[in-house]
Short mmCIF file of C-alpha atoms in Angstrom, two decimals:
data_model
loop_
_atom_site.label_atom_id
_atom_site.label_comp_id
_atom_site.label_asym_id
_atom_site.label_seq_id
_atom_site.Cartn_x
_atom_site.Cartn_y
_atom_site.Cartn_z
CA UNK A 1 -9.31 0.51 -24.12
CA UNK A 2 -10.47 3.49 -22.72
CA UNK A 3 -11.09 3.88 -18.97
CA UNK A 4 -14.01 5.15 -17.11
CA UNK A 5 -13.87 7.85 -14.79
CA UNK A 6 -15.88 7.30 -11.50
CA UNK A 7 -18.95 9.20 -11.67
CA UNK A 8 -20.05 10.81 -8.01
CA UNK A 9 -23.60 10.15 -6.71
CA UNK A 10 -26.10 11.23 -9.32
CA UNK A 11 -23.50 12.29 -11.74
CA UNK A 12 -24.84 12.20 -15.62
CA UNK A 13 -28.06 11.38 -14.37
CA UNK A 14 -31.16 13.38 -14.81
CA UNK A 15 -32.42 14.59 -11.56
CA UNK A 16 -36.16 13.86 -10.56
CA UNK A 17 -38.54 15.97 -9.92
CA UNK A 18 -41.60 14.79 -8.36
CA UNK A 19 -45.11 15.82 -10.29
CA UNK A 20 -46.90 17.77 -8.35
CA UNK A 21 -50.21 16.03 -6.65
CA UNK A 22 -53.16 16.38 -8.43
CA UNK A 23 -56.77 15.93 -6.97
CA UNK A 24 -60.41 16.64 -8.62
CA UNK A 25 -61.41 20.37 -8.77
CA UNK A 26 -64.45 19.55 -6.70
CA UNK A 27 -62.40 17.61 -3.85
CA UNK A 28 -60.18 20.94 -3.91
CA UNK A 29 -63.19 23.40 -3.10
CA UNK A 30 -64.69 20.78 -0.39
CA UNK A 31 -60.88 20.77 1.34
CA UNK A 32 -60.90 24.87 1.11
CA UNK A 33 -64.37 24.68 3.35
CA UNK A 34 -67.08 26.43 0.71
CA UNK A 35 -69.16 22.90 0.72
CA UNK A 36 -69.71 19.47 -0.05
CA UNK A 37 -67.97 17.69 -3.12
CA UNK A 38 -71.39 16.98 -4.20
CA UNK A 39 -72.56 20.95 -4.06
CA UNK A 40 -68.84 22.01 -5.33
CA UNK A 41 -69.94 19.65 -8.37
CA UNK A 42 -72.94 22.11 -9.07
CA UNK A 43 -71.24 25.11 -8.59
CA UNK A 44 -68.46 23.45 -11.58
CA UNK A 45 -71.35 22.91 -13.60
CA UNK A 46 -73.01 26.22 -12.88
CA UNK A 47 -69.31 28.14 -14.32
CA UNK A 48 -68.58 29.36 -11.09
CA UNK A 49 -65.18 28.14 -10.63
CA UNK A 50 -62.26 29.06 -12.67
CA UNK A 51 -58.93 27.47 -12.48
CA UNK A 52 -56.18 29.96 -13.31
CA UNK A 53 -58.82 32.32 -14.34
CA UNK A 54 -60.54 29.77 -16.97
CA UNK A 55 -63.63 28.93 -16.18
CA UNK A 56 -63.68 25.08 -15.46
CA UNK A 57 -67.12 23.05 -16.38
CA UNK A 58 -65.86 19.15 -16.97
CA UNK A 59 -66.89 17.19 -13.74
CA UNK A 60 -63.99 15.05 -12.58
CA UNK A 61 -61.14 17.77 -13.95
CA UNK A 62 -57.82 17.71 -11.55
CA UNK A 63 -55.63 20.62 -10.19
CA UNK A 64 -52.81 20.58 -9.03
CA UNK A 65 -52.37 22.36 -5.19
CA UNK A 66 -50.47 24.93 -6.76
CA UNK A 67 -52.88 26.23 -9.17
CA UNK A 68 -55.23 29.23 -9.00
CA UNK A 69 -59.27 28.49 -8.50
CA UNK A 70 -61.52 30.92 -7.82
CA UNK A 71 -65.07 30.68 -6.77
CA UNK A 72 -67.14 33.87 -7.51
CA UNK A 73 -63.99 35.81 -7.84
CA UNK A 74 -62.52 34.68 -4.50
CA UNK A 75 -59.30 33.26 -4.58
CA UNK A 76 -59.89 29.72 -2.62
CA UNK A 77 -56.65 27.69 -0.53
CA UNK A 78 -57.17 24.00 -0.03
CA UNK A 79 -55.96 23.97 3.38
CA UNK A 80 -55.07 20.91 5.57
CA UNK A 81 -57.95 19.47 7.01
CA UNK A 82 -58.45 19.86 10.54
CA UNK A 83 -60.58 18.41 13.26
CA UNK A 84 -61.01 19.29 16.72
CA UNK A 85 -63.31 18.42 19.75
CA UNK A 86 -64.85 20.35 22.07
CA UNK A 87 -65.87 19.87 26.05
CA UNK A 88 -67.87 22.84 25.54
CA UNK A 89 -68.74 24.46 28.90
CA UNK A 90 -71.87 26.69 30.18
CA UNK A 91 -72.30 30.31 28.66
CA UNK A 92 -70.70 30.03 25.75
CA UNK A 93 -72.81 30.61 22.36
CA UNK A 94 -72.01 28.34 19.07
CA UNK A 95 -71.08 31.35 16.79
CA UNK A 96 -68.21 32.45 15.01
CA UNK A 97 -68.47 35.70 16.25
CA UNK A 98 -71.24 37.76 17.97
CA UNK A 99 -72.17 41.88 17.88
CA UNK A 100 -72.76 41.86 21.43
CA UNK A 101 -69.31 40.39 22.59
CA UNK A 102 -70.49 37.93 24.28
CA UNK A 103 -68.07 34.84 24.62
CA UNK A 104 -68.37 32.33 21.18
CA UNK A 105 -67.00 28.87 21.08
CA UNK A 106 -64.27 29.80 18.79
CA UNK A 107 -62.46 31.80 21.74
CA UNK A 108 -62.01 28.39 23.14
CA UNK A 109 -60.26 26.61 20.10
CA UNK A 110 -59.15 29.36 18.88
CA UNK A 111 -54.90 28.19 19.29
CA UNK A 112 -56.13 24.75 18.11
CA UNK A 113 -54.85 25.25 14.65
CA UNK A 114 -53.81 27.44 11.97
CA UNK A 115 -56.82 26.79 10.07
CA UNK A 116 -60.03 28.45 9.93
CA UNK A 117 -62.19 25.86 11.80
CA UNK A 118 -66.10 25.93 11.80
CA UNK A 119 -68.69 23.97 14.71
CA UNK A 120 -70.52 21.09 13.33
CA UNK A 121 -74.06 21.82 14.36
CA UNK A 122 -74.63 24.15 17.45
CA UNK A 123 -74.98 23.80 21.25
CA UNK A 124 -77.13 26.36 23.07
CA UNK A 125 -75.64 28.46 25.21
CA UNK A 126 -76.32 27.07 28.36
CA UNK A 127 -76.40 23.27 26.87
CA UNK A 128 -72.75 22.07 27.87
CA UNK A 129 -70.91 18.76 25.97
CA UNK A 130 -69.31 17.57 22.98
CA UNK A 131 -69.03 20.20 20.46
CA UNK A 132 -66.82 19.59 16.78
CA UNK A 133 -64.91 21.73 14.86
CA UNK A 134 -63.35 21.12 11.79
CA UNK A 135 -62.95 22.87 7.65
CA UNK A 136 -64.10 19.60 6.62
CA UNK A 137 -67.02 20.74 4.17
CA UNK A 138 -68.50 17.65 3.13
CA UNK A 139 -67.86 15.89 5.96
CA UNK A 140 -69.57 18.53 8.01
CA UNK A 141 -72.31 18.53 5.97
CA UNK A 142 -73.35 14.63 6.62
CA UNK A 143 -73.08 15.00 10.08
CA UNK A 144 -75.68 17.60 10.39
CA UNK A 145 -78.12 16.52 7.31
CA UNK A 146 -80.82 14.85 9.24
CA UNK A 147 -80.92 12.06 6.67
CA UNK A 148 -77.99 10.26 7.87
CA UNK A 149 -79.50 10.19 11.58
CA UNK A 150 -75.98 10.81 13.31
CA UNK A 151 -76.80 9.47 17.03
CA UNK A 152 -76.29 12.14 19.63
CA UNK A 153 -76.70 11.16 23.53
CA UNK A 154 -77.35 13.45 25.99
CA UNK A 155 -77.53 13.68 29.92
CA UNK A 156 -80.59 15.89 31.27
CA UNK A 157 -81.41 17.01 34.75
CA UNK A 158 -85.10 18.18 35.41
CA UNK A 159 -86.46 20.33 38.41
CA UNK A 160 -88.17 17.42 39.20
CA UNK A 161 -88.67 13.34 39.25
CA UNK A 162 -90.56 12.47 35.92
CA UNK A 163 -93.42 10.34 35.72
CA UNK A 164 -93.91 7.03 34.62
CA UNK A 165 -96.32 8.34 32.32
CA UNK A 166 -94.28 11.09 31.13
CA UNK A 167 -91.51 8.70 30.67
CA UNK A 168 -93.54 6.17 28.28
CA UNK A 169 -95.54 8.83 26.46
CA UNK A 170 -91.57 10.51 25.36
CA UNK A 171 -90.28 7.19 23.85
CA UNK A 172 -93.42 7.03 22.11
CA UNK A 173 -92.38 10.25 20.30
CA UNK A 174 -93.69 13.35 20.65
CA UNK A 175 -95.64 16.17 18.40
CA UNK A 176 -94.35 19.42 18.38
CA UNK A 177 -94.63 22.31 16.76
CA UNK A 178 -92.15 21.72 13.76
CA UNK A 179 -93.07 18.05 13.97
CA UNK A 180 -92.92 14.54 15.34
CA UNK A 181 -89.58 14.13 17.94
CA UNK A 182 -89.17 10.55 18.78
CA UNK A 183 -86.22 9.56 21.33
CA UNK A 184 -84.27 6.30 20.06
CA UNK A 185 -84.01 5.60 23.13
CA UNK A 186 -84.24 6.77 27.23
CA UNK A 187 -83.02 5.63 30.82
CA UNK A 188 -83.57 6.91 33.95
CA UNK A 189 -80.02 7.67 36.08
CA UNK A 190 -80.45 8.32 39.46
CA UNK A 191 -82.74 7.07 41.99
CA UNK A 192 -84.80 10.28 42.20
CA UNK A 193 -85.76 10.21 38.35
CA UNK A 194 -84.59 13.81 37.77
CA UNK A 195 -81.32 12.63 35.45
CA UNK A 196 -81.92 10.93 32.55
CA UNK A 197 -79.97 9.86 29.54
CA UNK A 198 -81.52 10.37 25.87
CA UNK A 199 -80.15 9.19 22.42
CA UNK A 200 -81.73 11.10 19.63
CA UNK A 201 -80.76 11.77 16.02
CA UNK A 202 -83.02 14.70 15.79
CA UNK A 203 -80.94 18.08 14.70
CA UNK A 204 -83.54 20.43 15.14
CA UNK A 205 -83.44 23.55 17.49
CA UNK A 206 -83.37 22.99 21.16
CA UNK A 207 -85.32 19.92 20.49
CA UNK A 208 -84.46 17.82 23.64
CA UNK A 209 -85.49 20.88 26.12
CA UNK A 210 -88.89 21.34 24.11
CA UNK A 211 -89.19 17.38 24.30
CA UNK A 212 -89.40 18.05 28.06
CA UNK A 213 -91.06 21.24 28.35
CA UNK A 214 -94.06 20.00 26.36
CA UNK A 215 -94.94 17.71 29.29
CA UNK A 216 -94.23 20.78 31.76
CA UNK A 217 -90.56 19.61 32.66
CA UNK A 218 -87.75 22.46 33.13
CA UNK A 219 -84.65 21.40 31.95
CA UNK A 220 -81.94 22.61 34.68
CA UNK A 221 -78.96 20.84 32.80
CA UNK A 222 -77.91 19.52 29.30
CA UNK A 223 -75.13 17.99 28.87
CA UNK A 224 -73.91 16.10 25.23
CA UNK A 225 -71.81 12.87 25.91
CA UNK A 226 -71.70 11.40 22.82
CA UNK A 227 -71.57 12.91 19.27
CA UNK A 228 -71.46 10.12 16.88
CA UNK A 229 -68.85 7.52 17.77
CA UNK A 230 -66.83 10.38 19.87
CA UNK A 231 -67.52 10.21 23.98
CA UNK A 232 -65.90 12.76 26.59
CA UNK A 233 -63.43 10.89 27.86
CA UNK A 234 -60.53 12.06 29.35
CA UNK A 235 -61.40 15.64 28.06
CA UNK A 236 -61.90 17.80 30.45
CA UNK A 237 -64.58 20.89 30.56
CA UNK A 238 -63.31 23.65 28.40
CA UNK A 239 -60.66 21.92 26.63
CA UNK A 240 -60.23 20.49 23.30
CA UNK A 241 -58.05 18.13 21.49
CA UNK A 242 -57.66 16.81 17.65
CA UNK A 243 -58.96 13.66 16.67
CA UNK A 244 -57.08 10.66 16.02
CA UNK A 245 -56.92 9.20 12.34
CA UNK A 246 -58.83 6.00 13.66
CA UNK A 247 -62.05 8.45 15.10
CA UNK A 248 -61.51 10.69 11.87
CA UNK A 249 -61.99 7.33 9.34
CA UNK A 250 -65.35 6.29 11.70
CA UNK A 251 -66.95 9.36 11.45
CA UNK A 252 -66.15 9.25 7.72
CA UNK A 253 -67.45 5.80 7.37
CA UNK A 254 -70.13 6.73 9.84
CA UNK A 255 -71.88 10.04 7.29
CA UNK A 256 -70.88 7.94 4.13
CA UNK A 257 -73.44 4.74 4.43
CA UNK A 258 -76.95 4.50 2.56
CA UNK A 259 -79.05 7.45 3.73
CA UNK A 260 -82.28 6.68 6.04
#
């Protein structure tokens, strides 16, 4: 009988090489920040994407991270997704950049990651508070489509006490110029009624200051506390820091139920 030489670790055996992953075209151009899965499923259909330089039109078709898609000729990177939180402070505007040099909200994240990195929505310049930033295309694109009413609370100071009229005649909504603006709800803060606290789902342009200045109010302050499920806390003005998986899977969970 013949005897067996001991074979050393992994000897004769086939080495294994793990498949690369693979995840649906559209999911791929979401991840690389051009838009939402749902709009990257139009643009497939459309024959606007190519995958190493075929054009690609079967909904559901996988890549692998290591292949080539294109979108209009531009070569796209599905790049880890990244999301970061703002405590943006006063005289900063909500661009990516700006002709007149004036200081954007991307100088202040701007070490936060490797990744390009977009604001969800848009604080005014001198409206102070939670601002996020992530390449996160879909994700960014619930959070700001009015139909999924994302709840946004704010802290305003007026130059003076408001009313008890004024008071009741806001939470019974408002009509403004671009439409009807009704608070979800309102508190007064301090004992001279000049800070208040408003939760509003409304996205639309500098709503809560025209809330106020409709009824002759001028607001001196505006700060955003709460963006969703995320608060200031422990985040200090100016500063950012990345979400936690836990606040990433609510806000997910939070844009993904039955729109309104």
């Amino acid at each position: 009988m013949k005897s067996k030489k001991p074979s050393g670790p992994g000897k004769g055996k086939q080495k294994y090489t793990p498949k690369p992953q693979e995840v649906r075209l559209n999911k791929y151009i979401a991840d690389a920040g051009v838009c939402s899965r749902r709009e990257a499923d139009v643009l497939i259909a459309d024959g606007k994407v190519k995958v190493n330089g075929k054009v690609v039109t079967e909904m559901g078709f996988k890549v692998h991270r290591s292949d080539k898609v294109e979108y209009e000729g531009r070569a796209l990177k599905a790049e880890k997704l990244q999301y970061v939180l703002l405590n943006k402070p006063n005289d900063f505007i909500t661009t990516v950049s700006d002709p007149h040099g004036r200081n954007t909200v991307m100088n202040l994240v701007k070490n936060a990651c490797d990744e390009r990195i977009y604001p969800v929505g848009r604080l005014d310049r001198n409206t102070t508070g939670l601002l996020l930033f992530t390449n996160d295309g879909e994700l960014a694109k619930r959070l700001t489509h009015p139909s999924y009413q994302i709840k946004k609370i704010y802290q305003v100071t007026l130059d003076k006490p408001i009313t008890n009229q004024d008071f009741d005649a806001i939470l019974s909504g408002v009509e403004l110029e671009d439409g009807m603006a009704t608070p979800d709800e309102m508190a007064v803060i301090t004992d001279d009624k000049t800070v208040l606290g408003i939760e509003i789902h409304i996205g639309r342009n500098r709503i809560v200051r025209r809330i106020f200045e409709h009824f002759g109010y001028r607001v001196e302050k505006l700060d955003r506390v709460m963006f969703g499920t995320l608060t200031k806390k422990n985040l200090p003005r100016g500063k950012f820091r990345h979400l936690s998986p836990k606040e990433i899977n609510q806000l997910k969970h939070l844009s993904g139920g039955r729109r309104k």
